[in-house]
PDB file of C-alpha atoms in Angstrom:
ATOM      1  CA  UNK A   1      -2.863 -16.629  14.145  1.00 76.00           C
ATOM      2  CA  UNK A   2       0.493 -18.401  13.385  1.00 88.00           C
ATOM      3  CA  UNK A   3       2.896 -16.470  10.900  1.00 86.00           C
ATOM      4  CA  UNK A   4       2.554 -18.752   8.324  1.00 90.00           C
ATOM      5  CA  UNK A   5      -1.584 -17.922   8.458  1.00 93.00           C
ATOM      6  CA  UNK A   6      -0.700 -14.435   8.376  1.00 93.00           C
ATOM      7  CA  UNK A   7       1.641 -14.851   5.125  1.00 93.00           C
ATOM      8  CA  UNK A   8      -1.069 -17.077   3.066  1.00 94.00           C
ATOM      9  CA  UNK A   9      -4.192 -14.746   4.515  1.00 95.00           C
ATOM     10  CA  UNK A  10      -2.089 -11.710   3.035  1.00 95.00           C
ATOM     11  CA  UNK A  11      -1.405 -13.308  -0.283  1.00 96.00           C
ATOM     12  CA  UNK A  12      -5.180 -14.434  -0.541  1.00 96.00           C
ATOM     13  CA  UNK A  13      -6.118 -11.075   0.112  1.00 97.00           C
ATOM     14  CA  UNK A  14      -3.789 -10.045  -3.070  1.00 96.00           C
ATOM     15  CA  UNK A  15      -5.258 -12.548  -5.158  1.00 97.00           C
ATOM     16  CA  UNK A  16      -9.056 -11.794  -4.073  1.00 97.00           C
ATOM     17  CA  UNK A  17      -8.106  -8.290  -5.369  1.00 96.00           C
ATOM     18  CA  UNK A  18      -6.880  -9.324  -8.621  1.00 96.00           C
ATOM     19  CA  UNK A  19      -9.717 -11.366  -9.456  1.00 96.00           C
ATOM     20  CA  UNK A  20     -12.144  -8.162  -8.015  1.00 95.00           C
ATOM     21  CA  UNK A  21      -9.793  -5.370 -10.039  1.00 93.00           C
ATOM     22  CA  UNK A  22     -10.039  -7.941 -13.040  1.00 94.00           C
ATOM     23  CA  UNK A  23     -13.843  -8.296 -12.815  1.00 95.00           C
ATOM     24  CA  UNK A  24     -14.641  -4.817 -12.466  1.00 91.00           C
ATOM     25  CA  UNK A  25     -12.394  -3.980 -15.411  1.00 90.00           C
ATOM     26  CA  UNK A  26     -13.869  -5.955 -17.231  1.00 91.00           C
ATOM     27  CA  UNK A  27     -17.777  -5.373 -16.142  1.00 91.00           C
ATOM     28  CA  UNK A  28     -17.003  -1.111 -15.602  1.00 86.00           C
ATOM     29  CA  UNK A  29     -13.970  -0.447 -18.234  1.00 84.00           C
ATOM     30  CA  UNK A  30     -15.077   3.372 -17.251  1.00 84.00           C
ATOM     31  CA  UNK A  31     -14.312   3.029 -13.672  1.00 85.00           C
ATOM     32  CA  UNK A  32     -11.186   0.495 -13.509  1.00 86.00           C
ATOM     33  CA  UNK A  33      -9.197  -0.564 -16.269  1.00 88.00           C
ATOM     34  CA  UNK A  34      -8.645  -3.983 -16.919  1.00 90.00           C
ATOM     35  CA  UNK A  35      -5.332  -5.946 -16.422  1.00 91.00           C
ATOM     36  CA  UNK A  36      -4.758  -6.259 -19.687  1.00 89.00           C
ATOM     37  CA  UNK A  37      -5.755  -2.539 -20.436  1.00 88.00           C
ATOM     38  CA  UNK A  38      -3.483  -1.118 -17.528  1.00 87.00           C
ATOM     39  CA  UNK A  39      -0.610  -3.033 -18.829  1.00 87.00           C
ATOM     40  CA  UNK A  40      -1.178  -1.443 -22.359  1.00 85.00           C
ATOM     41  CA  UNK A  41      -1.583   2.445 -21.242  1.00 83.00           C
ATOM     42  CA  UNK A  42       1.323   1.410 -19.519  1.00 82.00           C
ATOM     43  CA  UNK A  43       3.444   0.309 -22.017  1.00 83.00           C
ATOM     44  CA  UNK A  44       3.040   3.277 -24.358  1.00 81.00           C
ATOM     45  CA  UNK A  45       5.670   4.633 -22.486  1.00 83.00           C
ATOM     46  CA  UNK A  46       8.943   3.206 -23.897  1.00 85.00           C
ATOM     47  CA  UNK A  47      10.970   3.220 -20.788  1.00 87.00           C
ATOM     48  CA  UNK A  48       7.976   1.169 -18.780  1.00 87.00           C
ATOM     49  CA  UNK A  49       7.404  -1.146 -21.608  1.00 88.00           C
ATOM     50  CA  UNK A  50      11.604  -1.947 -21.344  1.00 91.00           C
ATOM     51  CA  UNK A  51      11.070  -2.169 -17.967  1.00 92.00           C
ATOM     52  CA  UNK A  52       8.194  -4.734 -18.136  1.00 92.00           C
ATOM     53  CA  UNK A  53       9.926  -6.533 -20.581  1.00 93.00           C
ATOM     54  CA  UNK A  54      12.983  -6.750 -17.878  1.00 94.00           C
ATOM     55  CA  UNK A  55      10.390  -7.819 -15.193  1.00 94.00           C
ATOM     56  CA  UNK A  56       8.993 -10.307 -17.523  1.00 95.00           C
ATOM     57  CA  UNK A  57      12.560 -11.924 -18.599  1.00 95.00           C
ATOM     58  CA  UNK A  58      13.819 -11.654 -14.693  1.00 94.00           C
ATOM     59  CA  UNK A  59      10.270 -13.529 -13.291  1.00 93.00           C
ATOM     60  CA  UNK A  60      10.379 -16.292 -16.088  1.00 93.00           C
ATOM     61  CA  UNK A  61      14.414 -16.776 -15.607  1.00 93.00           C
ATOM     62  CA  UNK A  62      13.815 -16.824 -11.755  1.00 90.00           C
ATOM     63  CA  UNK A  63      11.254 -19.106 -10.838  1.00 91.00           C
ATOM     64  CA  UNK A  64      12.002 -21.951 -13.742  1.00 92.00           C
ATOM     65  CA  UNK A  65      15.510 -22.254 -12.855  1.00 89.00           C
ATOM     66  CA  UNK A  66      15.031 -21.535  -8.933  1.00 77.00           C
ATOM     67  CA  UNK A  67      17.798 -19.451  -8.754  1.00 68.00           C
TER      68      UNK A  67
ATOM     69  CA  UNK B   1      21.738  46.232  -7.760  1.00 42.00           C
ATOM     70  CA  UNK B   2      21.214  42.054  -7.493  1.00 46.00           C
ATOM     71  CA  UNK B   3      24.334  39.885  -7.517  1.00 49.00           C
ATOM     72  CA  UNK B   4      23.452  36.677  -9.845  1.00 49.00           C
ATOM     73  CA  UNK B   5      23.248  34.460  -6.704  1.00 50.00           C
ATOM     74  CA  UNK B   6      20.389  36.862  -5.508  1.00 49.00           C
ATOM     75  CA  UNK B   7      18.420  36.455  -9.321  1.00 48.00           C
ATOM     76  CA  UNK B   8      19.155  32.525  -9.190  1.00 50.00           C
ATOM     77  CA  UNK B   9      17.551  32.264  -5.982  1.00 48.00           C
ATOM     78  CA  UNK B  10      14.665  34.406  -7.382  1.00 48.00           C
ATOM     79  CA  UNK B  11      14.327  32.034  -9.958  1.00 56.00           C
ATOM     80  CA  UNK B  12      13.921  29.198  -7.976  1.00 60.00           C
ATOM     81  CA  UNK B  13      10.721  26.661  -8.082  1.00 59.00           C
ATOM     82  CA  UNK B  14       9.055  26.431  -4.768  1.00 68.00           C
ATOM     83  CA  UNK B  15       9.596  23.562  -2.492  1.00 69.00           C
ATOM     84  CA  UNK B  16       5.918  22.301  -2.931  1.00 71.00           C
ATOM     85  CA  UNK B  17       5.709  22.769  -6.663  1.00 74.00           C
ATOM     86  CA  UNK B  18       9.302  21.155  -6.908  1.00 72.00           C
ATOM     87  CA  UNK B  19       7.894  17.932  -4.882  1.00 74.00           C
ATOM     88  CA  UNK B  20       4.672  18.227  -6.937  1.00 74.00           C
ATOM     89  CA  UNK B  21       6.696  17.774  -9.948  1.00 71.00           C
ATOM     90  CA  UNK B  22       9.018  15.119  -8.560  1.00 68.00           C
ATOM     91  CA  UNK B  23       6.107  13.588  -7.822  1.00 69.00           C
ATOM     92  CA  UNK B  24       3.919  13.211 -11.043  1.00 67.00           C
ATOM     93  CA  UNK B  25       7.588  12.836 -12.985  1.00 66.00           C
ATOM     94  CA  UNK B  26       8.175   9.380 -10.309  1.00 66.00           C
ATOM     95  CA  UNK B  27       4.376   8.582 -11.453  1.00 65.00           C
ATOM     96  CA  UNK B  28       4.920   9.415 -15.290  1.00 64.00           C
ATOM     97  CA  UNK B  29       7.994   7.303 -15.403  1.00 74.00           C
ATOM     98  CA  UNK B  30       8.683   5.302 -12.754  1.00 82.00           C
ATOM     99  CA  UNK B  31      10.219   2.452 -14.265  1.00 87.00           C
ATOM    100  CA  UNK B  32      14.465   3.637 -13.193  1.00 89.00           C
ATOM    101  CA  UNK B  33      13.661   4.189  -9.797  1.00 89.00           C
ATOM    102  CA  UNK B  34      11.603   0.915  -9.469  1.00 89.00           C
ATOM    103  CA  UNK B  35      14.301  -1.124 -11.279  1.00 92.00           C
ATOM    104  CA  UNK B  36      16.802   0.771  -8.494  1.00 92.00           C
ATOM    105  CA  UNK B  37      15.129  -0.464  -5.930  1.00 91.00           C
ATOM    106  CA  UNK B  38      14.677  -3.874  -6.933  1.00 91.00           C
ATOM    107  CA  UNK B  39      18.541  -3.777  -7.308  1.00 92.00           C
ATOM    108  CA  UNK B  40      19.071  -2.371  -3.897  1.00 92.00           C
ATOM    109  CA  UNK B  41      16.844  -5.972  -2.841  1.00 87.00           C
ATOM    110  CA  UNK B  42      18.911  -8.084  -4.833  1.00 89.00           C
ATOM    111  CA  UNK B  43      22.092  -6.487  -3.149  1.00 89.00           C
ATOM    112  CA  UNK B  44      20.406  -7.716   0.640  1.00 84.00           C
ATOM    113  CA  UNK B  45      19.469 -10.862  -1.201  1.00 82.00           C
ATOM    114  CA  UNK B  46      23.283 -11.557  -2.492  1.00 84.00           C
ATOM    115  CA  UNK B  47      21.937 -12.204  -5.875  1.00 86.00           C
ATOM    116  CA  UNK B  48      24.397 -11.086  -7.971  1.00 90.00           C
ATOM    117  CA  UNK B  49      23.083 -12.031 -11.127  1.00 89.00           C
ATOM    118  CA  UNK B  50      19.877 -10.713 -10.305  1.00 90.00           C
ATOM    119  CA  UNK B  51      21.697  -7.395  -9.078  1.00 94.00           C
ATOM    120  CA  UNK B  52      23.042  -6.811 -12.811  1.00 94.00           C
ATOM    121  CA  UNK B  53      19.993  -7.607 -14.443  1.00 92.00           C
ATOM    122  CA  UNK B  54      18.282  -4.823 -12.608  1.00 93.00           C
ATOM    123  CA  UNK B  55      21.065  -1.894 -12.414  1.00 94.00           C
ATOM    124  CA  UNK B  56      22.151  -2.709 -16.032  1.00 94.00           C
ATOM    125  CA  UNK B  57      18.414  -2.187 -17.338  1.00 92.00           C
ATOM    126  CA  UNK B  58      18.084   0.987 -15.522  1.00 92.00           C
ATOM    127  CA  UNK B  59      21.215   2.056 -17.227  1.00 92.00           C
ATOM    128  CA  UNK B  60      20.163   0.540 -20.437  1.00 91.00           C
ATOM    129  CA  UNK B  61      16.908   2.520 -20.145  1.00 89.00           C
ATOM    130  CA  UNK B  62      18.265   6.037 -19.607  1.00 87.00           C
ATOM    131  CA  UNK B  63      20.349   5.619 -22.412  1.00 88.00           C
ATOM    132  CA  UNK B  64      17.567   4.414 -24.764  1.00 86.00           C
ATOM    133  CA  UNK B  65      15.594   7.444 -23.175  1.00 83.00           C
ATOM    134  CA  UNK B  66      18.364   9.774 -24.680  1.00 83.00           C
ATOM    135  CA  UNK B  67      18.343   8.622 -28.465  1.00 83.00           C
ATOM    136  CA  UNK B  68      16.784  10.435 -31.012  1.00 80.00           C
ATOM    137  CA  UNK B  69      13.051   9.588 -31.351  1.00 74.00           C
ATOM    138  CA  UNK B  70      11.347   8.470 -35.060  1.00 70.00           C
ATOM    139  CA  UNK B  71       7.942   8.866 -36.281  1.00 65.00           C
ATOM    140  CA  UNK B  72       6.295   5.888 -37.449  1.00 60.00           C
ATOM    141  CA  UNK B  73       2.947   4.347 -37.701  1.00 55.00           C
ATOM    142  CA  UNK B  74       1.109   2.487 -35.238  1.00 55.00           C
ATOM    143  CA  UNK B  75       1.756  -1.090 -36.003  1.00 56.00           C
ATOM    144  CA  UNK B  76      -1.535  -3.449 -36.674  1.00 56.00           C
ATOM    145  CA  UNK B  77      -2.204  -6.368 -35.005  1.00 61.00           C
ATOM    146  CA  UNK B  78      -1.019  -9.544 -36.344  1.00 69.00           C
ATOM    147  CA  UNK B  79      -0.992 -13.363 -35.145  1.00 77.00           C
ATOM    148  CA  UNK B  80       1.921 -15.020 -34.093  1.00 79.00           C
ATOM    149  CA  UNK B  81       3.546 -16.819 -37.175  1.00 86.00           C
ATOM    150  CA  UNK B  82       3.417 -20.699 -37.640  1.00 89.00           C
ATOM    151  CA  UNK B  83       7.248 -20.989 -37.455  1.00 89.00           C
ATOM    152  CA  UNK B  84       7.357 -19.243 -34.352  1.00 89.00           C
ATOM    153  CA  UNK B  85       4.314 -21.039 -32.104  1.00 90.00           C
ATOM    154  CA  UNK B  86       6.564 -23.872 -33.037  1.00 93.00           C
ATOM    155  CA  UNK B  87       9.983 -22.474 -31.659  1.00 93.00           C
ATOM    156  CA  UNK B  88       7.588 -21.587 -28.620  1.00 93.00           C
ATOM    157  CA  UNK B  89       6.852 -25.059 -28.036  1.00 94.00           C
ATOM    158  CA  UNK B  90       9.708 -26.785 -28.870  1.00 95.00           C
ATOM    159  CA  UNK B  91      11.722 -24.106 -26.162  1.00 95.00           C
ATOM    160  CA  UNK B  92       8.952 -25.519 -23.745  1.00 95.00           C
ATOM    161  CA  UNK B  93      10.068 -29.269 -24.373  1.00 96.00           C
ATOM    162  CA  UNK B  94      13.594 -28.015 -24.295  1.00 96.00           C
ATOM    163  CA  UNK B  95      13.256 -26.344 -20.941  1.00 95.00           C
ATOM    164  CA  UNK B  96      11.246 -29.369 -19.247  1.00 95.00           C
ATOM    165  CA  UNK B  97      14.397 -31.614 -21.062  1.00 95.00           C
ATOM    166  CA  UNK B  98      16.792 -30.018 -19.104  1.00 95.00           C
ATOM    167  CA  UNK B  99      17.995 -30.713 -15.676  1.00 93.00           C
ATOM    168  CA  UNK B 100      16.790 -27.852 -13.085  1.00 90.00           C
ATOM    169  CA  UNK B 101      18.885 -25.617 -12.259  1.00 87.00           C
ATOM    170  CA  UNK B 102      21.475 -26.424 -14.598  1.00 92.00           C
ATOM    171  CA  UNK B 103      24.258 -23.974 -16.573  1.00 93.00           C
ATOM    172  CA  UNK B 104      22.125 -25.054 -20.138  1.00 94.00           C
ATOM    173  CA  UNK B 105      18.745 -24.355 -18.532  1.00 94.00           C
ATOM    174  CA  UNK B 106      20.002 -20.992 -17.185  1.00 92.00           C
ATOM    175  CA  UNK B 107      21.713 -20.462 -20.888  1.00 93.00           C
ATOM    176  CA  UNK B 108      18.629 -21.547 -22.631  1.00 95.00           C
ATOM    177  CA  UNK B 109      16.449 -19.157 -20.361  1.00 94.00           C
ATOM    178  CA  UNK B 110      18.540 -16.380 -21.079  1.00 94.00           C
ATOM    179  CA  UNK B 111      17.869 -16.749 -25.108  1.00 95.00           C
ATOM    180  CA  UNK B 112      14.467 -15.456 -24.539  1.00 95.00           C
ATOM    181  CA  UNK B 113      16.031 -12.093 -22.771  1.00 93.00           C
ATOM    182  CA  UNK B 114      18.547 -11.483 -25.169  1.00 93.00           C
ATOM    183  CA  UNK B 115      16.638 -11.752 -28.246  1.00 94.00           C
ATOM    184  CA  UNK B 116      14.186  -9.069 -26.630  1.00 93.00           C
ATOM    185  CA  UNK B 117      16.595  -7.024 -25.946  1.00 91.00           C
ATOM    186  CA  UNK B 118      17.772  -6.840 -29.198  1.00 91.00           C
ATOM    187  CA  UNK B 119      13.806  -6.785 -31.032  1.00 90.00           C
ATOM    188  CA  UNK B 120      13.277  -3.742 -28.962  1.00 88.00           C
ATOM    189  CA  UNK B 121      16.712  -1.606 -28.473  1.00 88.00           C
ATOM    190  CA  UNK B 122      17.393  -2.362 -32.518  1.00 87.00           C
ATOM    191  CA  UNK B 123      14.405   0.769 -33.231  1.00 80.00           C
ATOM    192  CA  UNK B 124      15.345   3.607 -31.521  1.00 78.00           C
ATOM    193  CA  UNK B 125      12.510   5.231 -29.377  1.00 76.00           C
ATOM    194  CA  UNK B 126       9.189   6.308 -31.196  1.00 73.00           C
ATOM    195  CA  UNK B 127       7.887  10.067 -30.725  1.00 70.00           C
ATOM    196  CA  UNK B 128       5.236  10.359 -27.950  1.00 66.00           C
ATOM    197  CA  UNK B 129       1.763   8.976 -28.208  1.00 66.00           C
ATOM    198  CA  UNK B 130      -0.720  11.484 -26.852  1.00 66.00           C
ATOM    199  CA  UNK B 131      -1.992  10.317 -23.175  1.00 63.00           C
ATOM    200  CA  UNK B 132      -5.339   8.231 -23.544  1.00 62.00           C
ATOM    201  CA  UNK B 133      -8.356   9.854 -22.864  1.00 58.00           C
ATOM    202  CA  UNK B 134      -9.237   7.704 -19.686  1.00 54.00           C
ATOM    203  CA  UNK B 135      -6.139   8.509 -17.976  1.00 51.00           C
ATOM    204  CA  UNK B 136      -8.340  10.297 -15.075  1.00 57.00           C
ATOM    205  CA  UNK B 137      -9.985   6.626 -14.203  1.00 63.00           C
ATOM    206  CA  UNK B 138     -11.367   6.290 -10.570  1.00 69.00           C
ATOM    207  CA  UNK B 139      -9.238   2.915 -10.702  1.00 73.00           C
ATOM    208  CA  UNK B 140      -5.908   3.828 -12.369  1.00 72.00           C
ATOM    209  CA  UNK B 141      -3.521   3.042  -9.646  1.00 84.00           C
ATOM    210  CA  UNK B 142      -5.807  -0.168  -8.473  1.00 90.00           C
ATOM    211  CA  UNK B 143      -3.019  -2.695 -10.163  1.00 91.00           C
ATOM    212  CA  UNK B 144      -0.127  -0.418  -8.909  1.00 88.00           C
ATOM    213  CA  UNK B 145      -1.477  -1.069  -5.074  1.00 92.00           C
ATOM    214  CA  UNK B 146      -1.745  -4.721  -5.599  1.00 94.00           C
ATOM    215  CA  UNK B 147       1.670  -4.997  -7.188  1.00 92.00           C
ATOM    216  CA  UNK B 148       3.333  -3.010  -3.820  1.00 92.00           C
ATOM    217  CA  UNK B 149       0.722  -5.080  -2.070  1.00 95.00           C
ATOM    218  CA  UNK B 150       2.273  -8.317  -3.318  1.00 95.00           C
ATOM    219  CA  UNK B 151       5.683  -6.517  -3.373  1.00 92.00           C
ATOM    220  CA  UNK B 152       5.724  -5.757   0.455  1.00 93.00           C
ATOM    221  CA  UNK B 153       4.516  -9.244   1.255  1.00 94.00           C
ATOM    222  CA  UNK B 154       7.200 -10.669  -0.661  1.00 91.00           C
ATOM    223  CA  UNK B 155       9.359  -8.241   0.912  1.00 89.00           C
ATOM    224  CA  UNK B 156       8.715  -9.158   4.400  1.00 91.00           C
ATOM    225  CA  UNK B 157       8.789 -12.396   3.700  1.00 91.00           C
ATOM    226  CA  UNK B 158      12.294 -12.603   2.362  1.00 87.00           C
ATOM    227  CA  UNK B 159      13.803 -10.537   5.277  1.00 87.00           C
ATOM    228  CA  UNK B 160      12.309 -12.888   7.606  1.00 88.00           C
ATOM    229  CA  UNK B 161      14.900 -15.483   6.112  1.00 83.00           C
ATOM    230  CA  UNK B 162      17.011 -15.619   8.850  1.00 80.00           C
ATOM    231  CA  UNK B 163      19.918 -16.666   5.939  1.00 79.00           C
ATOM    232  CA  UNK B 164      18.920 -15.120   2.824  1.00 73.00           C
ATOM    233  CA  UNK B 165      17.582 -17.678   0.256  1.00 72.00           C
ATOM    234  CA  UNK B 166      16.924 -20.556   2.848  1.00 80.00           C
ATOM    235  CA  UNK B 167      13.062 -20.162   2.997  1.00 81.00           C
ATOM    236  CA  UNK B 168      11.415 -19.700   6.494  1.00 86.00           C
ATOM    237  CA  UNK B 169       8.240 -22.057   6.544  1.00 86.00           C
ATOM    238  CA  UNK B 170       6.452 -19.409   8.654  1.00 90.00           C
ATOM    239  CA  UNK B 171       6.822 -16.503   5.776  1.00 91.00           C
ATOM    240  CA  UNK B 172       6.820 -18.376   2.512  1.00 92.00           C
ATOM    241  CA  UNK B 173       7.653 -16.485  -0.847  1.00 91.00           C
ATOM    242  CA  UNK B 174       6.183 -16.863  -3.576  1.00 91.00           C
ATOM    243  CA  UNK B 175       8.899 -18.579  -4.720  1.00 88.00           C
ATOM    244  CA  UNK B 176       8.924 -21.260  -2.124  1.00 89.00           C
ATOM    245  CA  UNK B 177       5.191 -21.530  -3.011  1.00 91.00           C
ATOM    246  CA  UNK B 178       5.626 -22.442  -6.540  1.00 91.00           C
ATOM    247  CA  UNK B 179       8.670 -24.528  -5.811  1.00 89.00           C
ATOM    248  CA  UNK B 180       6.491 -27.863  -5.216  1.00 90.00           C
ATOM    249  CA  UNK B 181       4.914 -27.263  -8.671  1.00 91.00           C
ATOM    250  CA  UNK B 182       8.240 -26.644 -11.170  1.00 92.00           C
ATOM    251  CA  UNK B 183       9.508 -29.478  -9.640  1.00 91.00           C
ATOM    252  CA  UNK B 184       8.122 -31.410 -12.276  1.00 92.00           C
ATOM    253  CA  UNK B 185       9.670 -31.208 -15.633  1.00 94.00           C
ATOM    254  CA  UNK B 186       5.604 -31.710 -17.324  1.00 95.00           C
ATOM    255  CA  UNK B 187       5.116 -28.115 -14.947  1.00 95.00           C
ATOM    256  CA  UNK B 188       8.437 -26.488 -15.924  1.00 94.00           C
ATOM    257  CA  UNK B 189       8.338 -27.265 -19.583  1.00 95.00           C
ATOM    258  CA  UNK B 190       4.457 -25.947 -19.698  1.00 96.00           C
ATOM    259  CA  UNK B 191       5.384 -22.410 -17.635  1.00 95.00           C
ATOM    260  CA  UNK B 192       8.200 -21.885 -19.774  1.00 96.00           C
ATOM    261  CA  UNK B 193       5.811 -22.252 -22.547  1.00 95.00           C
ATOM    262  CA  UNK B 194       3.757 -20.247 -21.136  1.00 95.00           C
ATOM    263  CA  UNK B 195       6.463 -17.674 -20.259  1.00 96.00           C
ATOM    264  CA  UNK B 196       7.829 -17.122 -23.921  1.00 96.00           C
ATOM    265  CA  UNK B 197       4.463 -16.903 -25.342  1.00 94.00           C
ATOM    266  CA  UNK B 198       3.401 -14.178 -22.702  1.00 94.00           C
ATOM    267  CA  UNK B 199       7.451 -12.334 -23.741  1.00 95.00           C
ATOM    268  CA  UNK B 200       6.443 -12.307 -27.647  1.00 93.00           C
ATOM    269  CA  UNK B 201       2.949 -10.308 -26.546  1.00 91.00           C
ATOM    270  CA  UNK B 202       4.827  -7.922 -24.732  1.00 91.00           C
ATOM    271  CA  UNK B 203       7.568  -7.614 -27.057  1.00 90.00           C
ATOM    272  CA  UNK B 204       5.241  -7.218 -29.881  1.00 87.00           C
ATOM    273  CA  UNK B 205       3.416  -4.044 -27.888  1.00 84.00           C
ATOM    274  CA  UNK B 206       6.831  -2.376 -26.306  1.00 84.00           C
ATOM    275  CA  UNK B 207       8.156  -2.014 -29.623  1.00 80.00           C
ATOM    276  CA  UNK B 208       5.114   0.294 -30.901  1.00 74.00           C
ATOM    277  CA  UNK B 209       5.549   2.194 -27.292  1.00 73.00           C
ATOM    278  CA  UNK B 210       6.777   6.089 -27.444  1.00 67.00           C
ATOM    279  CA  UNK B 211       8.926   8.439 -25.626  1.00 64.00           C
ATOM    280  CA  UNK B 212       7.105   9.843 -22.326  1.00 60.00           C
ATOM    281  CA  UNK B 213       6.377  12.953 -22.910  1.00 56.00           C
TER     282      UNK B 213
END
């Protein structure tokens, strides 16, 4: 397996799991919480909502401009 | 008789429930030492800018963690007014207007940060909210593990740059990914769009969040 397999194999697994973690949250909110629902249980805690907002302004700022 | 170097030894935690401690305080709040590291990367990466955006909001965030706390109700929902879905998308056309990589796109990107910044550190802190009642889910830490999951990928990726920021096409990042696709103004100017909308939803919900408790 070349590297470059190995890097997009990896990321597909990441993806497979968000789309699994996302249906399950959605289908068994008892078992695993949502995407949406993780971020907000998150976020009641001021310092990780700051920091999410941070993430958020750092991702967007990031990948438009390419720096 | 015990000197008071004897009785401060004797009041000592235990090494395991110390780490036990450290360890659900790192799990209750997190966010400093995440935003630490993530400086520390930017530091190997010689992103400078990116550095200062994630030391200063540690520091930022320990100081907001130290004001005094209020007591207010929990805000209701409400949709997003008419004047501002139509700042949203006019900051989209703005964004795909400008030239890529540009000082006015990086100026115009950093509006969105700023006025955050100041919508949430204008309130001080709100008291604690009391944990939610599903905190003991089988599947809490399932979107921690994919984030480090991602993170580590990402990780490995960038150090096998052999200079860093010139991508190696073995071990893409995600950024090299999605660099094909916000090449096009159209793509840039919708994911901006996209961006600021997905900023006001968290901004809206981070400024109802409490002190940890």
């Amino acid at each position: 397996m070349t590297g470059w397999a190995l890097t997009m194999t990896a990321y597909g697994l990441v993806v497979v799991g968000v789309v699994v973690a996302e249906v399950a949250g959605r289908r068994k909110p008892d078992r695993t919480p949502s995407f949406t629902t993780a971020l907000l249980r998150a976020m009641r805690h001021r310092s990780a909502a700051l920091g999410l907002v941070i993430a958020w302004w750092w991702l967007g700022w990031h990948f438009i401009t390419g720096a | 008789m015990d000197s008071p170097h004897d009785a401060h030894v004797a009041e000592r935690v235990p090494a395991p429930a110390w780490a036990a401690t450290s360890v659900r305080a790192l799990l209750v709040e997190p966010t400093v030492p995440i935003l630490l590291i993530a400086a520390a990367v930017q530091v190997v990466r010689q992103a400078w800018v990116d550095f200062a955006v994630f030391a200063g909001g540690a520091v930022v965030i320990r100081w907001d963690a130290r004001r005094p706390s209020r007591a207010v109700a929990p805000a209701g929902r409400r949709r997003m007014p008419l004047p501002l879905a139509v700042g949203v998308l006019a900051f989209g056309v703005l964004i795909a207007a400008l030239p890529r990589g540009s000082v006015a796109e990086s100026a115009a990107l950093g509006v969105p940060g700023l006025v955050a910044a100041g919508a949430l550190l204008r309130r001080r802190p709100r008291d604690p909210l009391p944990e939610p009642s599903a905190a003991g889910l089988p599947g809490r830490f399932t979107w921690l593990v994919l984030g480090l999951a991602l993170a580590v990928i990402e990780l490995g990726s960038f150090l096998s740059e052999s200079t860093p920021g010139v991508a190696n096409p073995e071990h893409p990042t995600v950024s090299d990914l999605l660099e094909p696709f916000l090449e096009s103004p159209v793509s840039r100017g919708l994911a901006a769009l996209a961006w600021v909308a997905a900023g006001i939803w968290l901004v809206r919900r981070a400024r109802t969040a409490g002190r940890a408790p």
